[in-house]
Tab-separated table of C-alpha atoms and ligand atoms in Angstrom:
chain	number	residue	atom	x	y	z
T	1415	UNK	CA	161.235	106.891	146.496
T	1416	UNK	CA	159.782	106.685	150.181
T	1417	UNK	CA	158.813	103.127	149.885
T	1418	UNK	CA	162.251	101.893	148.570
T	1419	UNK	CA	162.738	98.243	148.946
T	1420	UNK	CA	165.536	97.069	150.521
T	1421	UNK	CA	167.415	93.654	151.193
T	1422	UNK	CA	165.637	91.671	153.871
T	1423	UNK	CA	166.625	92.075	157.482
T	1424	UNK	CA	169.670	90.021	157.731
T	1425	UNK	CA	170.511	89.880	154.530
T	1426	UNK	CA	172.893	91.581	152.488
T	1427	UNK	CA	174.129	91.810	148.982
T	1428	UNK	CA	177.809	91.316	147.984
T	1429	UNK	CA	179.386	94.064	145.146
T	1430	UNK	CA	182.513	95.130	144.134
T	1431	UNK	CA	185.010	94.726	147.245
T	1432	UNK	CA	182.359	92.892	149.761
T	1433	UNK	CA	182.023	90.425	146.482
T	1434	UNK	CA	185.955	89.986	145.774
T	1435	UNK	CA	186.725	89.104	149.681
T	1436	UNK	CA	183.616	86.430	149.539
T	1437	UNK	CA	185.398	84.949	146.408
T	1438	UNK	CA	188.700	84.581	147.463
T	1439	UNK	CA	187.702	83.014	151.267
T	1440	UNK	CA	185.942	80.493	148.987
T	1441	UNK	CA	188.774	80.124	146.365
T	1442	UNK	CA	191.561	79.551	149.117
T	1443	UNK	CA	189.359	76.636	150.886
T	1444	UNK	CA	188.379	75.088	147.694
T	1445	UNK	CA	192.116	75.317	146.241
T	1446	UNK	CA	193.641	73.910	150.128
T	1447	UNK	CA	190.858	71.931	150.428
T	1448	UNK	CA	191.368	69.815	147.020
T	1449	UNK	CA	195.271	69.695	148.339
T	1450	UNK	CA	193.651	67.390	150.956
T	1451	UNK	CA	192.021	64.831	148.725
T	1452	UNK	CA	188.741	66.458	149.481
T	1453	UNK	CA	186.263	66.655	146.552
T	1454	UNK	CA	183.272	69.237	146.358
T	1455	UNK	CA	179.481	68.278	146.536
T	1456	UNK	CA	176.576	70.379	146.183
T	1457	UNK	CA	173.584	69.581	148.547
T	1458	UNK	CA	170.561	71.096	148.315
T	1459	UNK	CA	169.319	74.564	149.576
T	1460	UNK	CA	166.807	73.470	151.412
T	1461	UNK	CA	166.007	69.425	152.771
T	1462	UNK	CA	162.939	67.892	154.655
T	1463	UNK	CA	162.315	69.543	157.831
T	1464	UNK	CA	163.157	66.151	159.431
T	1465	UNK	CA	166.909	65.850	158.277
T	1466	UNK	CA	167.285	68.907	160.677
T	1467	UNK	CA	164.838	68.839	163.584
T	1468	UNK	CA	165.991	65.844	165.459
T	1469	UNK	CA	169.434	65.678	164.700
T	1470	UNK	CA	171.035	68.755	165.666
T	1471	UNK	CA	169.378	68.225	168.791
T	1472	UNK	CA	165.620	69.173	169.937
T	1473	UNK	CA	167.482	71.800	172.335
T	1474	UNK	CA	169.933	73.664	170.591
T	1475	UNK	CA	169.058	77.340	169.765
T	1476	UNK	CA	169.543	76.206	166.117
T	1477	UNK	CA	166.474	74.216	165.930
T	1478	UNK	CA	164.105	75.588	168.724
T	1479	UNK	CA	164.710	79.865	167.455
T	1480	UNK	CA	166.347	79.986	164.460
T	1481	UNK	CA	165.076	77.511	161.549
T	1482	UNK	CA	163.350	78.500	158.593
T	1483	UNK	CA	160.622	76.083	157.981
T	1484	UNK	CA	157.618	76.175	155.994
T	1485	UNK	CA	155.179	74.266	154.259
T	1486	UNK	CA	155.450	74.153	151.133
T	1487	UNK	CA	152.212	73.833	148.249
T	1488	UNK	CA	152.342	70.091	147.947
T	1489	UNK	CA	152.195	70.476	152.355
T	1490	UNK	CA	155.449	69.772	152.893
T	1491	UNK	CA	157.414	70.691	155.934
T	1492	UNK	CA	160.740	72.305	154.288
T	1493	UNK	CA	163.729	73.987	155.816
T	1494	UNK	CA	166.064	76.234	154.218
T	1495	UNK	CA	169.601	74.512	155.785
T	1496	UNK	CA	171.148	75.499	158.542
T	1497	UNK	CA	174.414	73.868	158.402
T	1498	UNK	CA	175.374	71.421	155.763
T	1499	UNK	CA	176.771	68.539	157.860
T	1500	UNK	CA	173.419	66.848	158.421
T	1501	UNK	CA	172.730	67.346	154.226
T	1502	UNK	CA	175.770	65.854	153.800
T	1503	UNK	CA	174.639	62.365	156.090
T	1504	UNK	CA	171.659	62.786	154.139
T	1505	UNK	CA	173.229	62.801	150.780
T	1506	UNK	CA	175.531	59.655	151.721
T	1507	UNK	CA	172.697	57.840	152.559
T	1508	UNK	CA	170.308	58.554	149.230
T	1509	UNK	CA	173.172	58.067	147.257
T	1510	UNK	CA	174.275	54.543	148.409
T	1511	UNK	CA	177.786	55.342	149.348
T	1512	UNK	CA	178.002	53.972	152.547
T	1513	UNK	CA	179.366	51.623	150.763
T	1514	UNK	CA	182.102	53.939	149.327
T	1515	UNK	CA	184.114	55.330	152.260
T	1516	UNK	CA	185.686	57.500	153.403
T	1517	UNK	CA	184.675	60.347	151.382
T	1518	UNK	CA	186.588	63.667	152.027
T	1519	UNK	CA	184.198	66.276	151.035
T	1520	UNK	CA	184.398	70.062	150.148
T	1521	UNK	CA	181.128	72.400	150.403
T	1522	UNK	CA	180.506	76.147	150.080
T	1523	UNK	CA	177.216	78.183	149.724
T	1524	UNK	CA	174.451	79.999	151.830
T	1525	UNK	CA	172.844	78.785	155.196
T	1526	UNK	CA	170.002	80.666	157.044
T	1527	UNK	CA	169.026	80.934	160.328
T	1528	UNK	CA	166.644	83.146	162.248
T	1529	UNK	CA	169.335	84.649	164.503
T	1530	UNK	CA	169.235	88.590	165.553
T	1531	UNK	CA	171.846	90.334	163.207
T	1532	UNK	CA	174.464	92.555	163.945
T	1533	UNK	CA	177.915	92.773	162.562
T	1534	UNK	CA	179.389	89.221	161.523
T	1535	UNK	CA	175.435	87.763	162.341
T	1536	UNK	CA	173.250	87.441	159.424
T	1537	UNK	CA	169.851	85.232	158.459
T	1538	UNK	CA	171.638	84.258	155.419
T	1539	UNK	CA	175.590	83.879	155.487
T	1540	UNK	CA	177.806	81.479	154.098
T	1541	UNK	CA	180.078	78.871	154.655
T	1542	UNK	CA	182.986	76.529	153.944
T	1543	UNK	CA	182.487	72.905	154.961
T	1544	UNK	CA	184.254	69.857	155.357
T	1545	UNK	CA	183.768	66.810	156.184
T	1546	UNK	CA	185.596	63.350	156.474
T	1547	UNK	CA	182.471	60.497	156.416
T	1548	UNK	CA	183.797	56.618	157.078
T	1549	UNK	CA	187.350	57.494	159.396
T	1550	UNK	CA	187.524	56.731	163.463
T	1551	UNK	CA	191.206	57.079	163.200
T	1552	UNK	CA	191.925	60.250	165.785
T	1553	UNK	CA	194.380	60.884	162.750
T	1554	UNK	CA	191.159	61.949	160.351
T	1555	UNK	CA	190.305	64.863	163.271
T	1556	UNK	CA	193.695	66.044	162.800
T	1557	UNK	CA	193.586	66.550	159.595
T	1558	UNK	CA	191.062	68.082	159.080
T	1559	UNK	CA	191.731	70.563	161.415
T	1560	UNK	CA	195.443	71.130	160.113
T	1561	UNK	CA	193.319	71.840	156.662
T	1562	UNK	CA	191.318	74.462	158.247
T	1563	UNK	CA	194.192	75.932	160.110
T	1564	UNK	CA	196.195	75.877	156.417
T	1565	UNK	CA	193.261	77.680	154.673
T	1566	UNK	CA	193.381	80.448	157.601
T	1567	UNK	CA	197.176	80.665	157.222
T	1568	UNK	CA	196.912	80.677	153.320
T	1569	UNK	CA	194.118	83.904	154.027
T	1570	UNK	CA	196.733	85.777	155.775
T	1571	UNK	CA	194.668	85.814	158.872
T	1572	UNK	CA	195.893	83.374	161.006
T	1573	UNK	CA	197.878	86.011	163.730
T	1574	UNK	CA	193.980	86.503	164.047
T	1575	UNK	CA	192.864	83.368	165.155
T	1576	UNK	CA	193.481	80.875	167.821
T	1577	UNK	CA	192.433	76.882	167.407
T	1578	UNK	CA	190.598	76.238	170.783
T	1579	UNK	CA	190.243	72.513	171.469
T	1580	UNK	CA	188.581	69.964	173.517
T	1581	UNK	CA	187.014	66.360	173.810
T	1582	UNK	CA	183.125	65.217	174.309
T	1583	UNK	CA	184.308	61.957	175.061
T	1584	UNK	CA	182.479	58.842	174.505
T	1585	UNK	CA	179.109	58.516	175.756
T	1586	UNK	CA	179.854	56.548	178.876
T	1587	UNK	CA	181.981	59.561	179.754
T	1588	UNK	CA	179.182	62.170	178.719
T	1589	UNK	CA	176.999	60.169	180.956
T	1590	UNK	CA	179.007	60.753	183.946
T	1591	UNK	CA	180.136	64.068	183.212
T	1592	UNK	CA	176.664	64.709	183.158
T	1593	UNK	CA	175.690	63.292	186.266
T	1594	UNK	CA	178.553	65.116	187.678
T	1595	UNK	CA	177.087	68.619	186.009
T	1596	UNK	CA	173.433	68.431	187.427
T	1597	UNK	CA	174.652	67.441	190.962
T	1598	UNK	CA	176.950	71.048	190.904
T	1599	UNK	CA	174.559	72.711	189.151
T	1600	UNK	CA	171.514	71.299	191.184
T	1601	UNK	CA	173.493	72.794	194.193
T	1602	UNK	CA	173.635	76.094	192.778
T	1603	UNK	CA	170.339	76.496	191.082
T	1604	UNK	CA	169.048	79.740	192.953
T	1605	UNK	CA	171.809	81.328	190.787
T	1606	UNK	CA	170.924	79.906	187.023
T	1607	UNK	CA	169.423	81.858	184.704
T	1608	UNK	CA	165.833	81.032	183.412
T	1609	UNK	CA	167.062	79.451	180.300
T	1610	UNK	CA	169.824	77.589	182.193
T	1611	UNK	CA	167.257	76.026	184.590
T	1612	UNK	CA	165.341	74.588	181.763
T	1613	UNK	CA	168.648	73.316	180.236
T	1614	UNK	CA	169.533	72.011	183.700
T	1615	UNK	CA	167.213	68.591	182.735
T	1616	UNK	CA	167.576	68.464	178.837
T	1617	UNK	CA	170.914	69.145	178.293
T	1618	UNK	CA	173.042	70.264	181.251
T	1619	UNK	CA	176.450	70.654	179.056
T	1620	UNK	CA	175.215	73.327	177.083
T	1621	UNK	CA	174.727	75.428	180.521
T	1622	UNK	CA	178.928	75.753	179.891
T	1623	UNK	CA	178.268	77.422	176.762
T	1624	UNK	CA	175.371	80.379	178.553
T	1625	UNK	CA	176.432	84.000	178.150
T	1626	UNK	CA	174.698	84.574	180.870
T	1627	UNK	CA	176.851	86.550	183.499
T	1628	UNK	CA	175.418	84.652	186.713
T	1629	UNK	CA	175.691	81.429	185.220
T	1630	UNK	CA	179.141	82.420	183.996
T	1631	UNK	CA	180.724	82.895	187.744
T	1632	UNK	CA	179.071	79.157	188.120
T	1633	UNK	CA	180.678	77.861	184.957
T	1634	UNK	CA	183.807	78.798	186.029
T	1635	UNK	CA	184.102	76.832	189.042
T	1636	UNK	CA	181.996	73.904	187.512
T	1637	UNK	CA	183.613	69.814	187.072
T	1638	UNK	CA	185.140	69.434	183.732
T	1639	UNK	CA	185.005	66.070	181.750
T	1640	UNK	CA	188.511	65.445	182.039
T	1641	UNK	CA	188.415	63.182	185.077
T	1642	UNK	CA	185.261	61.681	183.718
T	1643	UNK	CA	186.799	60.318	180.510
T	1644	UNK	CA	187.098	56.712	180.001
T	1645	UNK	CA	190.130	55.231	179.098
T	1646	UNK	CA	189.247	54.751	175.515
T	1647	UNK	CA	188.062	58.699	175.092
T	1648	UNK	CA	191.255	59.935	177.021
T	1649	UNK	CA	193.317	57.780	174.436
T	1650	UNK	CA	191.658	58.956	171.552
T	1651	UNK	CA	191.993	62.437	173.014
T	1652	UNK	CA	195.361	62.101	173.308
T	1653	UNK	CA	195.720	60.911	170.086
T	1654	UNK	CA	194.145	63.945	168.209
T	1655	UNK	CA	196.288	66.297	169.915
T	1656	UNK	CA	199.611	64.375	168.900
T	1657	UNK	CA	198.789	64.423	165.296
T	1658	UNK	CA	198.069	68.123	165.796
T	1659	UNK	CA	201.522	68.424	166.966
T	1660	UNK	CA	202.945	66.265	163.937
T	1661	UNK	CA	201.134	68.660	161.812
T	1662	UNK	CA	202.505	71.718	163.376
T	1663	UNK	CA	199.300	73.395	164.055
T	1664	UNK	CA	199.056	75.304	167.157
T	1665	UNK	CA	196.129	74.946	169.284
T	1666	UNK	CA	194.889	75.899	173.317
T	1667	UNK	CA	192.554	73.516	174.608
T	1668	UNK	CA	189.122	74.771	176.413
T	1669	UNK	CA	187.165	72.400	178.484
T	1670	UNK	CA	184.091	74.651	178.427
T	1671	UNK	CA	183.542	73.722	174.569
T	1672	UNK	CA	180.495	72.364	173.736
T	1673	UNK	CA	179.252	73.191	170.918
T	1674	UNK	CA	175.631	74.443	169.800
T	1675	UNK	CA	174.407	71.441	167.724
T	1676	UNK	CA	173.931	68.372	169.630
T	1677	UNK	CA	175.534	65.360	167.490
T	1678	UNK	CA	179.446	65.648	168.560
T	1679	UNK	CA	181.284	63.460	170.801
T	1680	UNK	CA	185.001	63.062	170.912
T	1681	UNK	CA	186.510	66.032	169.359
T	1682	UNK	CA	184.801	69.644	169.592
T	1683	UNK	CA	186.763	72.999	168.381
T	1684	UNK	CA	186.584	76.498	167.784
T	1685	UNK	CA	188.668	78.747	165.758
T	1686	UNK	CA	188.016	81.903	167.610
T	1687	UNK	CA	189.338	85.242	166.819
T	1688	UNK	CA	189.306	88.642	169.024
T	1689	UNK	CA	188.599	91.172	166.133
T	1690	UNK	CA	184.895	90.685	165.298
T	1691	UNK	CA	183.713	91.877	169.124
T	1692	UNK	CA	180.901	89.422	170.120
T	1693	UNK	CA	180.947	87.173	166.970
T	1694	UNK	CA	184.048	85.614	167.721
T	1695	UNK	CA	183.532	82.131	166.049
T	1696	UNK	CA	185.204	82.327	162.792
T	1697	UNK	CA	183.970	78.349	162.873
T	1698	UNK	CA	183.858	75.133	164.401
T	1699	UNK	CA	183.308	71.746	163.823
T	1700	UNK	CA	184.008	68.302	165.852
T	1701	UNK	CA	183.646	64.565	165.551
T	1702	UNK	CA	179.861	63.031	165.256
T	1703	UNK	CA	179.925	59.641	164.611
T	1704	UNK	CA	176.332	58.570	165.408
T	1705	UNK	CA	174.333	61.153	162.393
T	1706	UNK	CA	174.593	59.070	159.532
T	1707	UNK	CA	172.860	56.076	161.769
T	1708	UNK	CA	170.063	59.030	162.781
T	1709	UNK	CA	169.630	59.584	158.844
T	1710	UNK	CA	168.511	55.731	158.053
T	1711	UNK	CA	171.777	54.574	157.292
T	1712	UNK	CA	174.769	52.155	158.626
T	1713	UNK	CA	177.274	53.567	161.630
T	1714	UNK	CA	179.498	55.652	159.923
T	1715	UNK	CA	181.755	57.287	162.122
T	1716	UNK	CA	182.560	61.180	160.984
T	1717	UNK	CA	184.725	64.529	161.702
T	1718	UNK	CA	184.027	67.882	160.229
T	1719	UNK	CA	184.047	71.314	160.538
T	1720	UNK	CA	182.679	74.938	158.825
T	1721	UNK	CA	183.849	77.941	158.875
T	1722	UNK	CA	181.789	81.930	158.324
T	1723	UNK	CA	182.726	83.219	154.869
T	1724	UNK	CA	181.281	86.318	155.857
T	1725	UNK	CA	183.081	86.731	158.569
T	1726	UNK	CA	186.359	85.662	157.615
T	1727	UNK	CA	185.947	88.278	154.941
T	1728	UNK	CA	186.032	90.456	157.086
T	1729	UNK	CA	189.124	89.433	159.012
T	1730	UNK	CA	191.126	89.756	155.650
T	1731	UNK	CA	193.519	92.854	155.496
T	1732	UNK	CA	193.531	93.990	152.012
T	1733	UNK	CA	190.737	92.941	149.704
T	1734	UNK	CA	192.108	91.123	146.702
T	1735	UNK	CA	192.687	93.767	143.452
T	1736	UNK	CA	189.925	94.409	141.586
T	1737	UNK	CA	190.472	93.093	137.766
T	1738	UNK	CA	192.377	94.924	135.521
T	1739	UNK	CA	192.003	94.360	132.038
T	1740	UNK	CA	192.350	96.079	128.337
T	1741	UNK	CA	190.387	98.925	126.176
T	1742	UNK	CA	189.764	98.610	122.686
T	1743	UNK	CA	189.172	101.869	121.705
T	1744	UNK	CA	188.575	101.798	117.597
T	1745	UNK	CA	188.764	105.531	116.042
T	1746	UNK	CA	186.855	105.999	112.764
T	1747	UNK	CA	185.523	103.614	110.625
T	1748	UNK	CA	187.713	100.370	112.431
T	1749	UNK	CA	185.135	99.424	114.610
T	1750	UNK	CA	184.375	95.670	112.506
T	1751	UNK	CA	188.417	95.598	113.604
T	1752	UNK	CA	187.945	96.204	116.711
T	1753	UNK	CA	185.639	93.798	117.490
T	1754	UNK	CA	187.621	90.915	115.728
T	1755	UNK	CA	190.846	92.169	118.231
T	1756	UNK	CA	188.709	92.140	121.442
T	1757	UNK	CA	187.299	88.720	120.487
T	1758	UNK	CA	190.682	87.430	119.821
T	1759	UNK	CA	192.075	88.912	123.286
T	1760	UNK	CA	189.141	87.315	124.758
T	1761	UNK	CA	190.049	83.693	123.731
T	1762	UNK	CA	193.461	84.237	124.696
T	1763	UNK	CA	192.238	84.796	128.207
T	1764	UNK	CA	192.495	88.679	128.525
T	1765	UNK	CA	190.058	90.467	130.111
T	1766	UNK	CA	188.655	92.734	127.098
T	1767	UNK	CA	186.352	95.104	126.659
T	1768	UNK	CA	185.129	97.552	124.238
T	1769	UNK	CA	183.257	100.618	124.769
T	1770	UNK	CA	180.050	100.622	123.083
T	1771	UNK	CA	179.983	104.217	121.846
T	1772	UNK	CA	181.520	107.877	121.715
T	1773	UNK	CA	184.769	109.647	120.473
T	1774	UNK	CA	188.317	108.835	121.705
T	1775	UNK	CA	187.943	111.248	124.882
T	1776	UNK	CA	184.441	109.462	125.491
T	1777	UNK	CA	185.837	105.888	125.060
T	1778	UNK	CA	189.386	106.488	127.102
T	1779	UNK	CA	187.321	108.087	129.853
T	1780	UNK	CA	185.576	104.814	129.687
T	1781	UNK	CA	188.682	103.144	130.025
T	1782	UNK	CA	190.011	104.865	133.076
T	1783	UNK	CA	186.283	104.578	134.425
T	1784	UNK	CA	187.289	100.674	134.208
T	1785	UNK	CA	190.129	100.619	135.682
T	1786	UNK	CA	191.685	99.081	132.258
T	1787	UNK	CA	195.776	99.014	132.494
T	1788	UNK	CA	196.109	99.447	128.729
T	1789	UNK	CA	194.105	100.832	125.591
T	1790	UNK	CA	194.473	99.501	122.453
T	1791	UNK	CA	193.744	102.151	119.968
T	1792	UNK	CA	193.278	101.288	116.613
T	1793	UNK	CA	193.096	103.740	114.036
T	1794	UNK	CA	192.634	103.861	110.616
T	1795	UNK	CA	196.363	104.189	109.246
T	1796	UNK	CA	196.795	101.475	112.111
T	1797	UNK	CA	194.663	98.771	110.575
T	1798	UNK	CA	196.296	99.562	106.834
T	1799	UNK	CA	200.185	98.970	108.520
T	1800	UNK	CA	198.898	95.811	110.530
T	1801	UNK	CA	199.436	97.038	113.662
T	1802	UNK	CA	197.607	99.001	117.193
T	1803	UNK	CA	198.180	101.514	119.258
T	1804	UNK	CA	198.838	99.893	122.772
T	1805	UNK	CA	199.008	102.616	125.931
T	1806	UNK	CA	199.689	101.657	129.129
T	1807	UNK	CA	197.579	103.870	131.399
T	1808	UNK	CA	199.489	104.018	134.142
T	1809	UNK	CA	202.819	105.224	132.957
T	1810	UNK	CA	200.913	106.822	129.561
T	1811	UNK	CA	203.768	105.192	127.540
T	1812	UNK	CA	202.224	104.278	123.802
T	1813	UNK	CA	204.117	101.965	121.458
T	1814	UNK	CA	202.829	100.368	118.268
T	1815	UNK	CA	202.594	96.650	118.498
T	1816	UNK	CA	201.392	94.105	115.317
T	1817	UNK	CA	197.747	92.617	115.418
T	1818	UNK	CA	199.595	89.430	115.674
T	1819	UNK	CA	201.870	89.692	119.133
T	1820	UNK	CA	198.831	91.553	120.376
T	1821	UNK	CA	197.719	88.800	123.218
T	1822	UNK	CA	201.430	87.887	123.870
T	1823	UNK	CA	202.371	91.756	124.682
T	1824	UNK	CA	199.016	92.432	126.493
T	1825	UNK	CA	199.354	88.820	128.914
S	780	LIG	P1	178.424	76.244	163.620
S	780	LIG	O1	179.360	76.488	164.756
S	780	LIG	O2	176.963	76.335	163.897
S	780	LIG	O3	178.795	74.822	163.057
S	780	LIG	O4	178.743	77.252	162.424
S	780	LIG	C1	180.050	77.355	161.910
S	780	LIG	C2	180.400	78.806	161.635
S	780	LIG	O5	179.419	79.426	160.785
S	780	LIG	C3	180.426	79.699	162.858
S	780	LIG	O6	181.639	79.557	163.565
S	780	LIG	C4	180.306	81.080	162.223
S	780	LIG	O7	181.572	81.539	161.741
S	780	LIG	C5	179.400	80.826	161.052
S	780	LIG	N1	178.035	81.262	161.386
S	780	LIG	C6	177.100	80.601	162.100
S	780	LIG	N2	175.966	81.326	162.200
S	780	LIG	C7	176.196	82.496	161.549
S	780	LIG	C8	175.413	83.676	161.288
S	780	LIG	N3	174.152	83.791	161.710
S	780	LIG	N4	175.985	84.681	160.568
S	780	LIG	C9	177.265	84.576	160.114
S	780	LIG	N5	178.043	83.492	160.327
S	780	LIG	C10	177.520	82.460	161.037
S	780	LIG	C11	178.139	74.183	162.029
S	780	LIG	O8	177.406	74.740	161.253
S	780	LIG	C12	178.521	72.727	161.859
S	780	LIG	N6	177.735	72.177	160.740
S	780	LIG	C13	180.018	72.582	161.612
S	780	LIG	C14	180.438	71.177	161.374
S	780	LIG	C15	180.721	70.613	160.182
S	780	LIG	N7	180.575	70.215	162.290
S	780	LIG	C16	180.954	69.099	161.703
S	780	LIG	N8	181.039	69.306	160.413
């Protein structure tokens, strides 16, 4: 058909093998996750436009190129998420548990955003998401990154990835750094880029973050915050990366992270890896204790981070095994049998199926076709001694096993 349709530009489905690798990224982070005392929420998919637009920051690429917003019948401004961290503020908030802290909480699902795609970029993608709401301890930033950096280890992919780290500072340091940034960059503005200049007003720091390759050769010479950092910020700092060390997790710090959504201060990190070419942020995440306040409700200092799904997926090495289960495979007039015996292996927790038609060649091609590791053939004469045929397709060895130590045999 010349007028096929197909998936929506930056969207993809997820079968067989693309499907299995999703699964287990999110299995692994939900399984380490609830090691961590974290417990899973569901948000919604998409929130008033106004949980988003202010609060990651009027500025950042996120809200000024890539939103999806619309209005919606009732008129409505709506926006299919983003990220989940300001959802989760919002969530706190309308459900009255500022009262309740901290929470530790474990999200996964889609996000959109209107970005160009290309390999490891989509317009819907997914993540993994924590999030520690109600801790200022530097201790909370630790962990959470030591839960991240387990998850990555437990995927097999952490030779992969490398834990780049820096600090925000409080916003008496910002302030200065700042100061310090337009002054050097002020200097040097016949070399910014367009987009820099306009950044050079609104929001200097995220000039560090331009891929730009003029403002790059700037960058690198450019003040970092470190001397700007009040004493409380350097402590606090100092702090994160000792717990780090406690928890064994290795990390490089990088000055030039800042991060594309405007609520962080403190902590900011990156877990970066060098096999997915120019999409190398497998995630990210920081410290923003000012968003709950920005969503109607009390300070509540927080720490948080989310990683890609899709594109940690993609870092795996082997995709996990794709099921293997049984065949029934009922010759003659045993099908009533046959269905009792799948039903049975079913509720015993074995994967069971039963082809719906066709002679024994028919049905065992079936079974190959599914990749089954064992048919259980039950004939006639089979039914009248109590017992089945089981074959185990890969070595083609058949035995005769009794209805009743059928499940045992087969788990
Ligand atoms: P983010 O850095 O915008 O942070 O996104 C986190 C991760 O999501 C990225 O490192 C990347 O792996 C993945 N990602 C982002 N955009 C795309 C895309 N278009 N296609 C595929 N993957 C993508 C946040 O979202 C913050 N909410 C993290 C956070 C949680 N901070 C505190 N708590």
């Amino acid at each position: 058909m010349a007028n096929e349709l197909q998936p929506a530009r930056g969207t993809h489905d997820l079968i067989g093998e693309d499907q299995r690798r999703h699964q287990h990224v999110i299995d692994t982070a939900r399984r380490v996750s609830a090691t961590y005392g974290f417990d899973e929420w569901a948000t919604p998919l998409f929130e008033d436009t106004r949980v988003f637009a202010r609060t990651l920051g009027e500025t950042s690429d996120v809200v000024m190129k890539e939103m999806y917003s619309f209005q919606d019948r009732g008129g409505d401004s709506i926006t299919l998420r983003p990220e989940f961290t300001a959802g989760v503020c919002r969530a706190l908030v309308s459900n009255g548990l500022t009262q309740s802290l901290p929470q530790k909480v474990f999200l996964a699902g889609p996000m959109f955003r209107y970005d160009r795609p290309q390999k490891g970029r989509y317009r819907q993608f997914h993540q993994i998401d924590i999030e520690v709401l109600g801790s200022a301890e530097p201790l909370a930033d630790a962990e959470v990154i030591a839960c991240g950096w387990e998850i990555i280890t437990a995927l097999g992919i952490a030779p992969h990835v490398v834990l780049e780290l820096n600090t925000l500072g409080d916003q008496e340091s910002r302030q200065a750094y700042r100061n310090a940034l337009v002054g050097y960059f002020t200097e040097h503005q016949g070399a910014l880029s367009q987009d820099s200049l306009a950044r050079l007003d609104r929001n200097p720091m995220r000039i560090l973050d331009s891929k730009d390759p003029g403002d790059r050769k700037l960058v690198a010479d450019a003040p970092t915050i470190t001397p700007y950092l009040t004493e409380a910020a350097a402590g606090f700092y100092d702090g994160v990366r000792r717990y780090l060390e406690q928890f064994g997790v290795p990390f490089r710090e990088n000055p030039r992270i800042v991060r594309g959504l405007d609520y962080y201060g403190h902590t900011a990190f990156e877990f970066i890896t060098t096999k997915l070419g120019a999409q190398d942020a497998v995630g990210g995440g920081g410290r923003y204790d000012g968003l709950v306040a920005e969503m109607g409700g009390p300070q509540v200092p927080a720490v948080g981070w989310a990683l890609g799904v899709d594109r940690l997926a993609l870092l795996l090495d082997e995709p996990p095994p794709a099921p293997a289960g049984v065949a029934v495979v009922p010759i003659g007039e045993t099908e009533a049998k046959a269905l009792e015996i799948v039903q049975t292996l079913r509720r015993a927790g074995i994967r069971a199926e039963i082809a719906y038609r066709g002679n024994l060649r028919r049905r065992m091609e079936r079974a190959n076709r599914i990749g089954a590791r064992a048919a259980v053939i039950i004939g006639e004469d089979d039914i009248a001694r109590g017992v089945a045929q089981v074959k185990d397709l890969r070595t083609g060895e058949q035995e005769a096993v009794a209805l009743g130590d059928l499940a045992t045999r087969l788990r």
